Short mmCIF file of C-alpha atoms and ligand atoms in Angstrom, two decimals:
data_model
loop_
_atom_site.label_atom_id
_atom_site.label_comp_id
_atom_site.label_asym_id
_atom_site.label_seq_id
_atom_site.Cartn_x
_atom_site.Cartn_y
_atom_site.Cartn_z
CA MET C 112 168.08 223.20 185.96
CA SER C 113 168.12 226.70 184.83
CA THR C 114 167.87 229.56 187.40
CA ALA C 115 165.44 231.59 185.51
CA LYS C 116 162.13 232.92 187.03
CA TYR C 117 159.02 232.74 185.11
CA ILE C 118 156.03 234.99 185.02
CA PHE C 119 152.63 234.03 183.58
CA VAL C 120 149.88 236.34 182.46
CA THR C 121 146.38 235.21 182.22
CA GLY C 122 143.67 236.99 181.33
CA GLY C 123 139.90 237.33 182.94
CA VAL C 124 136.48 238.70 182.20
CA THR C 125 136.81 239.56 178.63
CA SER C 126 139.11 239.68 175.62
CA SER C 127 141.16 242.86 174.31
CA LEU C 128 142.27 244.16 177.87
CA GLY C 129 145.97 244.35 177.05
CA LYS C 130 147.58 241.33 178.27
CA GLY C 131 150.26 241.85 175.46
CA ILE C 132 150.95 245.64 176.75
CA ILE C 133 151.01 244.69 180.19
CA SER C 134 153.48 241.71 179.53
CA ALA C 135 155.67 244.35 177.50
CA SER C 136 155.26 247.03 180.24
CA LEU C 137 156.57 244.68 183.12
CA ALA C 138 159.19 243.41 180.97
CA LYS C 139 160.57 246.96 180.02
CA LEU C 140 160.61 247.78 183.84
CA LEU C 141 162.47 244.79 184.58
CA GLN C 142 164.75 245.32 181.68
CA ALA C 143 165.27 248.88 183.03
CA ARG C 144 166.42 247.43 186.08
CA GLY C 145 168.98 245.40 184.60
CA TYR C 146 167.35 241.82 184.15
CA ARG C 147 167.43 240.08 180.96
CA VAL C 148 163.87 239.66 180.03
CA THR C 149 161.92 237.82 177.11
CA ILE C 150 158.34 237.47 176.68
CA GLN C 151 156.29 234.47 174.98
CA LYS C 152 152.82 234.09 173.78
CA PHE C 153 150.96 230.72 174.00
CA ASP C 154 147.96 231.10 171.58
CA PRO C 155 144.97 228.58 172.37
CA TYR C 156 143.71 228.22 168.77
CA ILE C 157 144.24 225.21 166.32
CA ASN C 158 146.04 226.88 163.51
CA VAL C 159 149.90 225.92 163.90
CA ASP C 160 151.09 229.64 163.34
CA PRO C 161 148.87 232.73 162.33
CA GLY C 162 150.16 232.81 159.01
CA THR C 163 147.35 231.47 157.24
CA LEU C 164 144.86 233.61 159.30
CA ASN C 165 142.89 236.48 157.80
CA PRO C 166 143.88 239.81 159.16
CA TYR C 167 140.39 240.60 160.14
CA GLU C 168 140.67 237.64 162.63
CA HIS C 169 143.62 238.37 164.91
CA GLY C 170 145.13 241.54 162.95
CA GLU C 171 148.76 241.70 161.63
CA CYS C 172 150.87 238.73 161.19
CA TYR C 173 154.11 239.54 162.95
CA VAL C 174 157.44 238.32 161.36
CA THR C 175 160.59 237.50 163.04
CA ASN C 176 164.21 237.50 161.99
CA ASP C 177 164.09 233.90 161.87
CA GLY C 178 161.06 233.71 159.92
CA ALA C 179 158.21 232.89 162.09
CA GLU C 180 154.82 234.19 161.35
CA THR C 181 153.55 235.02 164.75
CA ASP C 182 150.78 236.86 166.82
CA LEU C 183 151.05 241.15 166.68
CA ASP C 184 151.80 241.07 170.46
CA LEU C 185 155.43 240.05 169.79
CA GLY C 186 155.56 243.19 167.77
CA HIS C 187 155.04 244.94 171.08
CA TYR C 188 157.33 242.91 172.82
CA GLU C 189 159.93 243.98 170.33
CA ARG C 190 159.04 247.47 169.94
CA PHE C 191 159.33 247.95 173.83
CA LEU C 192 162.34 245.74 174.47
CA ASN C 193 164.53 246.24 171.76
CA VAL C 194 165.21 242.84 171.50
CA PRO C 195 164.19 240.34 168.56
CA THR C 196 161.97 237.46 169.28
CA SER C 197 161.87 234.20 167.38
CA GLN C 198 159.88 230.95 166.59
CA ALA C 199 160.35 229.82 170.44
CA ASN C 200 158.22 232.88 171.27
CA ASN C 201 155.13 232.17 169.83
CA VAL C 202 153.41 228.84 170.29
CA THR C 203 149.91 227.57 169.63
CA THR C 204 147.63 224.81 170.35
CA GLY C 205 148.17 223.62 166.82
CA ARG C 206 152.19 223.37 167.25
CA ILE C 207 151.52 221.61 170.48
CA TYR C 208 149.48 218.74 169.31
CA GLN C 209 151.17 218.76 165.84
CA THR C 210 154.56 217.75 167.47
CA VAL C 211 152.53 215.30 170.02
CA ILE C 212 151.14 213.70 166.91
CA ASN C 213 154.10 213.28 165.16
CA LYS C 214 155.96 211.73 168.20
CA GLU C 215 153.02 209.32 168.43
CA ARG C 216 153.38 208.40 164.84
CA GLU C 217 157.20 208.07 165.47
CA GLY C 218 156.49 205.57 168.18
CA ALA C 219 157.99 207.72 170.71
CA TYR C 220 155.34 206.95 173.40
CA LEU C 221 156.05 203.42 173.55
CA GLY C 222 152.16 202.26 173.35
CA LYS C 223 150.94 204.20 175.92
CA THR C 224 147.56 206.02 175.62
CA VAL C 225 148.64 209.61 174.55
CA GLN C 226 146.48 211.94 176.45
CA ILE C 227 146.11 215.85 177.26
CA ILE C 228 147.25 215.27 180.64
CA PRO C 229 150.44 214.41 180.89
CA HIS C 230 151.39 214.56 177.06
CA ILE C 231 149.75 217.58 175.76
CA THR C 232 150.83 219.59 179.11
CA ASP C 233 154.24 217.87 179.06
CA GLU C 234 154.71 219.61 175.68
CA ILE C 235 153.77 222.83 176.70
CA LYS C 236 155.54 222.53 179.52
CA ARG C 237 158.42 221.99 177.37
CA ARG C 238 158.05 224.95 175.52
CA MET C 239 157.31 227.13 178.53
CA VAL C 240 160.79 226.73 180.01
CA LEU C 241 162.97 226.61 176.47
CA LEU C 242 163.72 229.99 176.68
CA GLY C 243 164.60 229.82 180.45
CA ASP C 244 166.96 226.62 179.87
CA SER C 245 168.82 228.70 177.18
CA GLY C 246 170.38 230.70 179.95
CA ASP C 247 169.91 233.89 177.75
CA PHE C 248 167.17 235.15 180.09
CA ASP C 249 166.86 236.01 183.76
CA ILE C 250 163.11 236.22 183.60
CA ILE C 251 160.38 234.84 181.09
CA ILE C 252 157.07 236.32 180.95
CA THR C 253 154.71 234.01 179.17
CA GLU C 254 151.20 235.62 178.02
CA ILE C 255 148.44 233.15 177.68
CA GLY C 256 145.97 234.01 175.15
CA GLY C 257 142.21 233.70 175.28
CA THR C 258 140.33 234.35 178.60
CA VAL C 259 140.32 232.37 181.51
CA GLY C 260 137.20 229.90 181.47
CA ASP C 261 137.59 229.25 177.79
CA ILE C 262 137.74 225.36 176.85
CA GLU C 263 140.77 225.96 174.88
CA SER C 264 142.63 227.59 177.06
CA LEU C 265 142.52 224.75 179.93
CA PRO C 266 145.60 222.62 178.98
CA TYR C 267 147.60 226.10 179.49
CA ILE C 268 145.91 226.75 182.90
CA GLU C 269 146.52 223.17 184.02
CA THR C 270 150.24 223.33 182.70
CA VAL C 271 150.79 226.89 184.77
CA ARG C 272 149.30 225.05 188.05
CA GLN C 273 151.88 222.44 187.54
CA LEU C 274 155.07 224.73 187.05
CA LYS C 275 153.68 226.79 190.02
CA TRP C 276 153.87 223.43 192.21
CA GLU C 277 157.14 222.50 190.86
CA LEU C 278 158.84 225.73 190.47
CA GLY C 279 157.60 227.17 193.80
CA SER C 280 159.21 230.75 194.30
CA SER C 281 160.75 230.74 190.82
CA CYS C 282 157.15 231.28 189.24
CA MET C 283 154.02 233.38 189.64
CA VAL C 284 150.92 234.32 187.68
CA ILE C 285 149.72 237.78 187.15
CA HIS C 286 145.80 238.00 186.51
CA LEU C 287 144.35 240.91 184.33
CA THR C 288 140.62 241.53 184.73
CA LEU C 289 138.33 244.18 184.23
CA VAL C 290 136.83 246.53 186.81
CA PRO C 291 133.89 248.04 184.94
CA PHE C 292 132.12 251.22 185.46
CA LEU C 293 128.44 250.98 185.85
CA ALA C 294 127.14 254.57 184.72
CA ALA C 295 123.82 254.04 186.08
CA ALA C 296 125.04 252.98 189.36
CA GLY C 297 128.02 255.67 189.10
CA GLU C 298 130.15 253.02 190.60
CA LEU C 299 133.33 250.50 189.66
CA LYS C 300 132.43 246.91 190.30
CA THR C 301 134.58 244.25 191.47
CA LYS C 302 132.26 241.42 190.97
CA PRO C 303 133.59 240.00 187.60
CA THR C 304 136.89 240.25 188.93
CA GLN C 305 136.12 237.90 192.10
CA HIS C 306 134.61 235.63 189.55
CA SER C 307 137.30 235.54 187.23
CA VAL C 308 139.51 234.78 189.98
CA LYS C 309 137.15 232.10 191.02
CA ALA C 310 137.29 230.53 187.66
CA LEU C 311 141.13 230.37 187.90
CA LEU C 312 141.00 228.90 191.48
CA GLU C 313 138.61 226.23 190.32
CA LEU C 314 141.56 224.96 188.04
CA GLY C 315 144.03 224.91 190.81
CA VAL C 316 145.52 228.30 190.00
CA GLN C 317 145.82 230.89 192.92
CA PRO C 318 146.82 234.16 191.07
CA ASP C 319 149.82 236.21 192.97
CA ILE C 320 149.12 239.79 191.41
CA LEU C 321 145.90 241.32 189.98
CA VAL C 322 146.11 243.85 187.38
CA CYS C 323 142.71 245.51 187.04
CA ARG C 324 141.94 247.21 184.06
CA THR C 325 139.77 250.25 184.82
CA GLU C 326 138.38 253.46 183.42
CA HIS C 327 138.50 255.16 186.92
CA SER C 328 140.96 255.27 189.87
CA LEU C 329 140.52 252.40 192.08
CA ASN C 330 140.51 253.79 195.90
CA ALA C 331 141.93 252.17 198.78
CA ASP C 332 138.83 250.64 199.84
CA LEU C 333 138.14 248.95 196.30
CA ARG C 334 141.76 247.48 196.48
CA ARG C 335 140.99 246.11 199.86
CA LYS C 336 138.26 244.56 198.88
CA ILE C 337 139.69 242.89 195.75
CA ALA C 338 142.49 241.89 197.91
CA LEU C 339 140.01 240.18 200.50
CA PHE C 340 137.80 238.26 197.89
CA CYS C 341 140.59 237.11 195.81
CA ASN C 342 143.71 236.11 198.38
CA VAL C 343 146.06 238.38 197.30
CA ASN C 344 147.77 241.23 199.30
CA VAL C 345 146.55 244.83 198.86
CA ASN C 346 149.63 246.01 197.23
CA ALA C 347 149.42 243.22 194.64
CA VAL C 348 146.24 244.85 193.38
CA ILE C 349 147.46 247.09 190.46
CA GLU C 350 145.38 249.29 189.14
CA SER C 351 145.48 249.67 184.96
CA ILE C 352 143.70 252.72 184.05
CA ASP C 353 143.12 253.54 180.34
CA ALA C 354 146.03 255.39 178.86
CA SER C 355 146.19 257.93 176.09
CA THR C 356 148.98 255.80 174.69
CA ILE C 357 150.45 252.13 175.27
CA TYR C 358 153.70 253.69 175.84
CA ASP C 359 152.60 255.24 178.85
CA VAL C 360 151.74 252.05 180.32
CA PRO C 361 155.30 251.44 181.67
CA ILE C 362 155.28 254.71 183.34
CA LEU C 363 151.80 253.73 185.00
CA MET C 364 152.88 250.48 186.31
CA TYR C 365 155.90 251.75 187.63
CA LYS C 366 153.68 254.26 189.60
CA GLU C 367 151.70 251.38 190.95
CA GLN C 368 155.06 249.41 191.82
CA LEU C 369 154.13 246.38 189.60
CA ASP C 370 157.90 245.58 189.05
CA LYS C 371 158.48 245.97 192.89
CA VAL C 372 155.48 243.48 193.84
CA VAL C 373 157.14 241.27 191.16
CA LEU C 374 160.33 241.03 192.01
CA ALA C 375 159.70 240.60 195.89
CA LYS C 376 157.47 237.30 194.95
CA LEU C 377 160.32 236.30 192.73
CA LYS C 378 162.77 236.72 195.39
CA LEU C 379 164.96 238.90 193.43
CA ALA C 380 166.74 242.05 194.22
CA LEU C 381 165.36 245.57 193.38
CA GLN C 382 168.67 245.94 191.68
CA HIS C 383 168.89 249.78 190.88
CA GLU C 384 165.89 252.42 189.71
CA PRO C 385 164.71 251.54 186.55
CA GLU C 386 166.71 253.41 183.73
CA LEU C 387 163.53 254.90 181.79
CA GLU C 388 165.34 258.63 180.46
CA HIS C 389 165.31 257.61 177.16
CA TRP C 390 161.71 256.26 177.46
CA LYS C 391 160.60 259.20 179.03
CA ALA C 392 162.19 261.76 176.64
CA PHE C 393 160.42 259.57 173.93
CA LEU C 394 157.08 259.99 175.56
CA GLY C 395 157.60 263.67 176.00
CA LYS C 396 158.42 264.25 172.63
CA LEU C 397 155.39 261.94 171.92
CA LYS C 398 152.85 264.21 173.80
CA ASN C 399 154.17 267.68 172.66
CA PRO C 400 154.79 267.50 169.01
CA VAL C 401 155.96 270.59 167.38
CA ASN C 402 154.69 269.79 164.00
CA GLU C 403 152.02 267.42 162.43
CA VAL C 404 152.23 265.93 158.96
CA ARG C 405 148.88 264.17 157.15
CA ILE C 406 149.97 260.86 155.96
CA GLY C 407 147.33 258.48 153.97
CA LEU C 408 147.63 254.70 154.35
CA VAL C 409 146.15 252.96 151.54
CA GLY C 410 145.08 249.42 152.61
CA LYS C 411 142.09 247.02 151.72
CA TYR C 412 141.78 246.25 155.87
CA ILE C 413 141.03 249.61 156.96
CA GLU C 414 137.94 248.61 159.14
CA LEU C 415 140.61 246.82 161.23
CA LYS C 416 143.47 248.88 162.10
CA ASP C 417 145.36 246.18 163.66
CA ALA C 418 145.77 244.76 160.40
CA TYR C 419 148.33 247.29 160.09
CA LYS C 420 149.58 247.65 163.70
CA SER C 421 153.35 247.73 163.13
CA ILE C 422 153.01 250.26 160.24
CA ALA C 423 151.02 252.69 162.70
CA GLU C 424 153.58 252.14 165.49
CA ALA C 425 156.46 252.78 163.25
CA PHE C 426 154.86 255.99 162.18
CA ILE C 427 154.54 256.85 165.99
CA HIS C 428 158.32 255.93 166.47
CA ALA C 429 159.32 258.01 163.44
CA GLY C 430 157.08 261.27 164.34
CA VAL C 431 158.82 261.32 167.55
CA ALA C 432 162.29 261.25 165.93
CA ASN C 433 161.07 264.13 163.66
CA GLU C 434 159.36 265.65 166.76
CA CYS C 435 156.13 265.54 164.75
CA ARG C 436 152.54 264.28 164.98
CA VAL C 437 151.87 261.98 162.18
CA LYS C 438 148.08 261.79 161.55
CA VAL C 439 147.70 258.62 159.60
CA GLU C 440 144.56 259.07 157.36
CA TRP C 441 143.13 255.69 156.93
CA ILE C 442 142.04 255.32 153.10
CA HIS C 443 140.39 252.15 151.77
CA SER C 444 141.75 251.03 148.68
CA ASP C 445 138.55 249.36 147.50
CA LYS C 446 136.56 252.51 147.78
CA LEU C 447 139.06 254.75 145.30
CA GLY C 448 138.10 255.37 142.10
CA GLU C 449 139.73 257.89 139.68
CA ASP C 450 137.04 260.64 140.61
CA SER C 451 137.69 260.09 144.25
CA ILE C 452 141.61 260.47 144.12
CA GLU C 453 142.05 264.10 143.96
CA SER C 454 139.84 264.72 146.77
CA LYS C 455 141.38 262.30 149.17
CA PHE C 456 145.10 262.61 148.08
CA SER C 457 145.59 266.39 147.33
CA GLY C 458 146.08 267.82 150.98
CA LEU C 459 148.06 264.78 151.91
CA HIS C 460 151.81 265.17 152.93
CA GLY C 461 152.93 261.27 152.36
CA VAL C 462 151.34 258.31 151.39
CA LEU C 463 152.09 254.58 152.17
CA VAL C 464 150.34 251.85 150.34
CA ALA C 465 150.00 248.57 152.79
CA PRO C 466 151.35 245.19 152.18
CA GLY C 467 148.43 242.55 151.32
CA PHE C 468 147.25 239.64 149.30
CA GLY C 469 144.95 239.00 146.39
CA ASP C 470 143.12 240.92 143.97
CA ARG C 471 140.88 243.22 146.28
CA GLY C 472 141.51 246.83 146.16
CA ILE C 473 144.39 246.51 143.59
CA GLU C 474 143.07 249.14 141.23
CA GLY C 475 142.73 251.75 144.00
CA LYS C 476 146.32 251.50 145.12
CA ILE C 477 147.54 251.93 141.65
CA ALA C 478 145.47 254.83 141.53
CA ALA C 479 146.50 256.28 144.28
CA ILE C 480 150.34 255.80 143.35
CA LYS C 481 149.69 257.28 139.62
CA TYR C 482 148.42 260.82 141.79
CA VAL C 483 151.20 260.90 144.23
CA ARG C 484 153.95 259.85 141.36
CA GLU C 485 152.62 262.82 139.31
CA ASN C 486 151.98 265.08 142.11
CA ASN C 487 155.66 264.84 143.67
CA ILE C 488 153.90 263.55 146.95
CA PRO C 489 156.04 261.47 149.19
CA PHE C 490 155.34 257.78 148.39
CA PHE C 491 156.34 254.75 150.25
CA GLY C 492 155.39 251.40 148.98
CA ILE C 493 155.66 248.01 151.35
CA CYS C 494 155.48 244.58 149.92
CA LEU C 495 152.37 244.57 147.82
CA GLY C 496 153.08 248.63 147.95
CA MET C 497 156.02 248.15 146.40
CA GLN C 498 154.78 245.83 143.77
CA CYS C 499 151.86 248.03 142.90
CA ALA C 500 154.41 250.90 142.29
CA MET C 501 155.95 248.73 139.56
CA ILE C 502 152.73 247.81 138.19
CA GLU C 503 151.55 251.50 137.95
CA PHE C 504 155.29 252.36 136.44
CA GLY C 505 154.69 249.88 133.77
CA ARG C 506 151.41 250.80 132.92
CA ASN C 507 151.39 254.64 133.00
CA VAL C 508 155.08 255.24 132.08
CA LEU C 509 156.35 252.55 129.91
CA GLY C 510 152.84 252.10 128.12
CA TRP C 511 151.90 248.43 128.94
CA LYS C 512 148.44 248.63 129.82
CA ASP C 513 148.10 245.21 130.77
CA ALA C 514 151.27 245.53 133.28
CA HIS C 515 150.35 243.43 136.29
CA SER C 516 151.21 240.88 138.87
CA THR C 517 150.68 237.27 138.08
CA GLU C 518 149.17 236.84 141.53
CA MET C 519 146.19 239.10 140.14
CA ASN C 520 146.19 238.18 136.45
CA PRO C 521 148.34 235.12 135.44
CA GLU C 522 147.51 235.77 131.69
CA THR C 523 149.30 238.78 131.39
CA LYS C 524 151.75 239.90 128.72
CA HIS C 525 153.76 241.94 131.01
CA PRO C 526 154.00 240.21 134.14
CA VAL C 527 156.27 242.60 135.86
CA ILE C 528 155.37 240.92 139.16
CA HIS C 529 155.63 237.16 139.18
CA MET C 530 156.23 234.30 141.34
CA MET C 531 159.72 233.75 142.82
CA GLU C 532 161.14 230.69 141.47
CA ASP C 533 161.41 228.48 144.37
CA GLN C 534 157.68 229.34 145.39
CA LYS C 535 156.64 227.60 142.04
CA SER C 536 156.57 224.20 143.53
CA VAL C 537 154.84 225.31 146.64
CA THR C 538 151.47 223.58 147.33
CA ARG C 539 150.95 224.10 151.13
CA LYS C 540 149.92 227.62 152.34
CA GLY C 541 151.15 227.64 155.77
CA GLY C 542 154.78 228.85 156.47
CA THR C 543 156.02 228.40 152.85
CA MET C 544 156.37 232.27 151.93
CA ARG C 545 159.68 233.68 151.74
CA LEU C 546 160.01 234.45 155.62
CA GLY C 547 162.49 236.26 157.82
CA GLU C 548 165.45 238.33 157.57
CA TYR C 549 167.51 238.52 154.11
CA SER C 550 170.06 240.91 153.48
CA CYS C 551 170.39 243.26 150.77
CA ASN C 552 173.04 245.44 148.83
CA LEU C 553 172.23 248.97 148.68
CA ALA C 554 173.39 250.81 145.48
CA LYS C 555 176.02 253.60 146.09
CA GLY C 556 174.54 256.87 145.53
CA SER C 557 170.90 255.96 146.19
CA LYS C 558 168.43 257.56 148.39
CA VAL C 559 168.05 254.52 150.43
CA ALA C 560 172.11 254.24 151.14
CA ALA C 561 172.02 257.78 152.48
CA ILE C 562 169.11 256.94 154.55
CA TYR C 563 170.57 253.89 156.18
CA GLY C 564 173.93 255.30 156.33
CA LYS C 565 175.47 251.88 155.13
CA THR C 566 175.09 249.73 152.07
CA LYS C 567 174.32 246.41 153.43
CA ILE C 568 171.15 245.90 155.49
CA GLY C 569 169.26 242.85 156.62
CA GLU C 570 165.25 243.11 156.40
CA ARG C 571 162.11 241.03 157.13
CA HIS C 572 160.27 239.67 154.37
CA ARG C 573 156.70 237.60 154.02
CA HIS C 574 155.58 237.50 150.39
CA ARG C 575 155.59 234.82 147.08
CA PHE C 576 155.75 237.21 144.38
CA GLU C 577 158.66 239.88 143.16
CA PHE C 578 159.72 242.01 140.61
CA ASN C 579 160.63 240.43 137.38
CA SER C 580 164.34 241.47 136.64
CA LYS C 581 163.51 240.83 132.65
CA PHE C 582 161.87 244.22 132.61
CA LEU C 583 164.58 245.93 134.70
CA GLU C 584 166.28 247.58 131.86
CA ALA C 585 163.22 249.19 130.54
CA TYR C 586 162.45 250.43 134.09
CA GLU C 587 165.94 251.98 134.85
CA ASN C 588 165.95 253.53 131.17
CA ALA C 589 162.78 255.62 132.56
CA GLY C 590 164.00 256.36 135.76
CA MET C 591 162.95 253.55 138.18
CA ILE C 592 165.99 252.55 139.78
CA ALA C 593 166.84 249.27 141.48
CA ALA C 594 168.62 250.37 144.44
CA GLY C 595 168.66 247.37 146.78
CA ILE C 596 169.43 244.00 145.52
CA ASN C 597 169.53 240.56 147.39
CA PRO C 598 173.10 239.42 146.89
CA ASP C 599 172.24 235.80 146.67
CA LEU C 600 169.26 235.54 144.43
CA ASN C 601 169.72 238.72 142.57
CA LEU C 602 166.55 240.02 143.55
CA VAL C 603 164.95 243.64 143.40
CA GLU C 604 164.24 244.45 147.08
CA ILE C 605 164.07 247.94 146.86
CA VAL C 606 163.07 250.54 144.11
CA GLU C 607 163.25 254.23 144.01
CA LEU C 608 162.23 257.02 141.54
CA LYS C 609 165.12 259.40 140.05
CA ASN C 610 162.82 262.62 139.50
CA HIS C 611 160.47 262.72 142.51
CA PRO C 612 161.26 264.06 146.08
CA TRP C 613 160.64 260.70 147.67
CA PHE C 614 158.87 257.82 145.80
CA ILE C 615 160.71 254.44 147.66
CA GLY C 616 159.07 251.11 147.44
CA VAL C 617 160.45 248.01 149.40
CA GLN C 618 159.82 244.15 148.82
CA TYR C 619 160.51 243.82 152.75
CA HIS C 620 158.64 244.62 155.91
CA PRO C 621 160.89 247.86 157.57
CA GLU C 622 157.92 248.43 159.84
CA TYR C 623 158.53 245.07 161.74
CA LYS C 624 162.18 246.49 163.01
CA SER C 625 161.17 249.64 164.28
CA THR C 626 161.22 250.36 168.12
CA VAL C 627 160.93 253.02 170.40
CA GLU C 628 164.63 253.13 171.16
CA THR C 629 165.76 252.59 167.13
CA PRO C 630 162.81 253.96 164.92
CA HIS C 631 163.48 252.61 161.62
CA PRO C 632 165.20 255.13 159.22
CA LEU C 633 162.94 254.76 156.24
CA PHE C 634 159.91 255.77 158.11
CA VAL C 635 162.10 258.70 160.01
CA LYS C 636 163.09 260.05 156.42
CA PHE C 637 159.58 259.31 154.89
CA VAL C 638 158.34 261.51 157.91
CA ARG C 639 160.71 264.10 157.25
CA ALA C 640 160.06 264.06 153.47
CA ALA C 641 156.21 264.62 154.51
CA LEU C 642 157.54 267.50 156.81
CA ASP C 643 159.24 268.87 153.90
CA LYS C 644 155.83 268.54 151.82
CA SER C 645 154.01 270.05 154.38
CA ARG C 646 155.99 273.10 154.42
CA GLU C 647 156.00 273.47 150.67
CA LEU C 648 152.29 273.34 150.73
CA ALA C 649 152.02 276.06 153.50
CA LYS C 650 154.14 278.54 151.48
N1 LIG O 106 151.07 239.34 147.80
C1 LIG O 106 152.24 239.48 147.72
C2 LIG O 106 153.08 238.72 147.57
O1 LIG O 106 152.91 237.59 147.96
C3 LIG O 106 152.78 240.79 148.66
C4 LIG O 106 152.93 240.09 150.04
C5 LIG O 106 152.96 241.18 151.04
O2 LIG O 106 152.29 242.50 150.75
N2 LIG O 106 153.25 240.96 152.10
O3 LIG O 106 154.26 239.00 146.87
#
């Protein structure tokens, strides 16, 4: 039996209260006290993973080293803890049912009727304790997606009830609720919290700690009232006040002593005070930038910024590394025509063209790249952004007017981006892309080799198409260099333009690896190039 401790985080009243950030912040504090902590997320939807979801549904799909397509909260976990997650850290109802149904087809249930309790809940339980059983962690924090009261969450809450019973003091529940401020009454209201805890109690789960999301400070009376109605100690009523940045939340939770209350409940030693010097230094620089750069982010899901969560966070990390505020200008690729390019891009210090799928917005991305290439504005292309850079170069420098990706134009005579060989036989959509970490050799003397400070790297991928090496010679002769090559398949993973201050396209997703502790070197140097550009424009 493992000695790991389990913390479950549930949400009540409404969605979007920031369970992921609270979980990551608590994990950060426990880690800073010397514990080995990981976080996992259980999502109640039927999709086997979020890989098939449109970003408008739940935002970005985050990819782990082992190639799992996961919920964007896993990105927060990695960015806060600086510890990689894996497939085991994200489980959905679809995956649970798929496992149970496959076992049923194999005859593993020996003629029994297969039911939600105990078969589905047993499978949930097995996965909930999996990382604890590995022996790699002292504390496992499990975030349950959705809101208490949702029909879909019921089997998860039931499993938490069972585990609380089985694990006793090795297990606890934190419930996150909202304490709204009613402007007309001029008051904070505790009733939704009381109701939400009642909903949890009806399912047999008594929360140990309440984290109350609020716009205004909770006074002692209010805390006492919540404690009284919800059967928790007053010190277990934790205020989670709106913060100007998510990176403030660990500090706010420390002030509220969330980590201390948690450790006391789990009967674990406080060890030492949390070592947060690096974190605080990061926050100090984040809040007191010396410079500012304006970077355009061109994408087609601009209405929903969560679609580019890891990129936005990587810019924050890179900004801090340069003591500079990165002001991201969100530019809709759908709405870009030749006529609007100049006005939108002329004052920018750098432009990033985002990853994506499908035809929509593609010409806007290509037009944007033409402008930044010709005007020496630093350019960073990620995945589809890199592919668009190759299309643009093919059309406007090499003169192949029909250059395209076969994803958008299967008939083109110049398929400069084409489907990867082993993708051609793929018929199923879910989990079938080239996913996860692959190695890449950097060309000696290239910009990227200098940026990474080494010649062998590993980065995470999520794509089906790639640069068509048949055209490489023509590109290199015209100044577009293959600066990174996958050693096993000889794929072009990085391109850079010779006669340009900073023009780099990568087939992988560097944003997934950027954390508070280790900002990604490509983002750091891209922001530095943008800073140089801003100084040049100011002259
Ligand atoms: N649609 C492109 C491909 O599948 C790019 C993918 C991406 O940007 N993640 O190759």
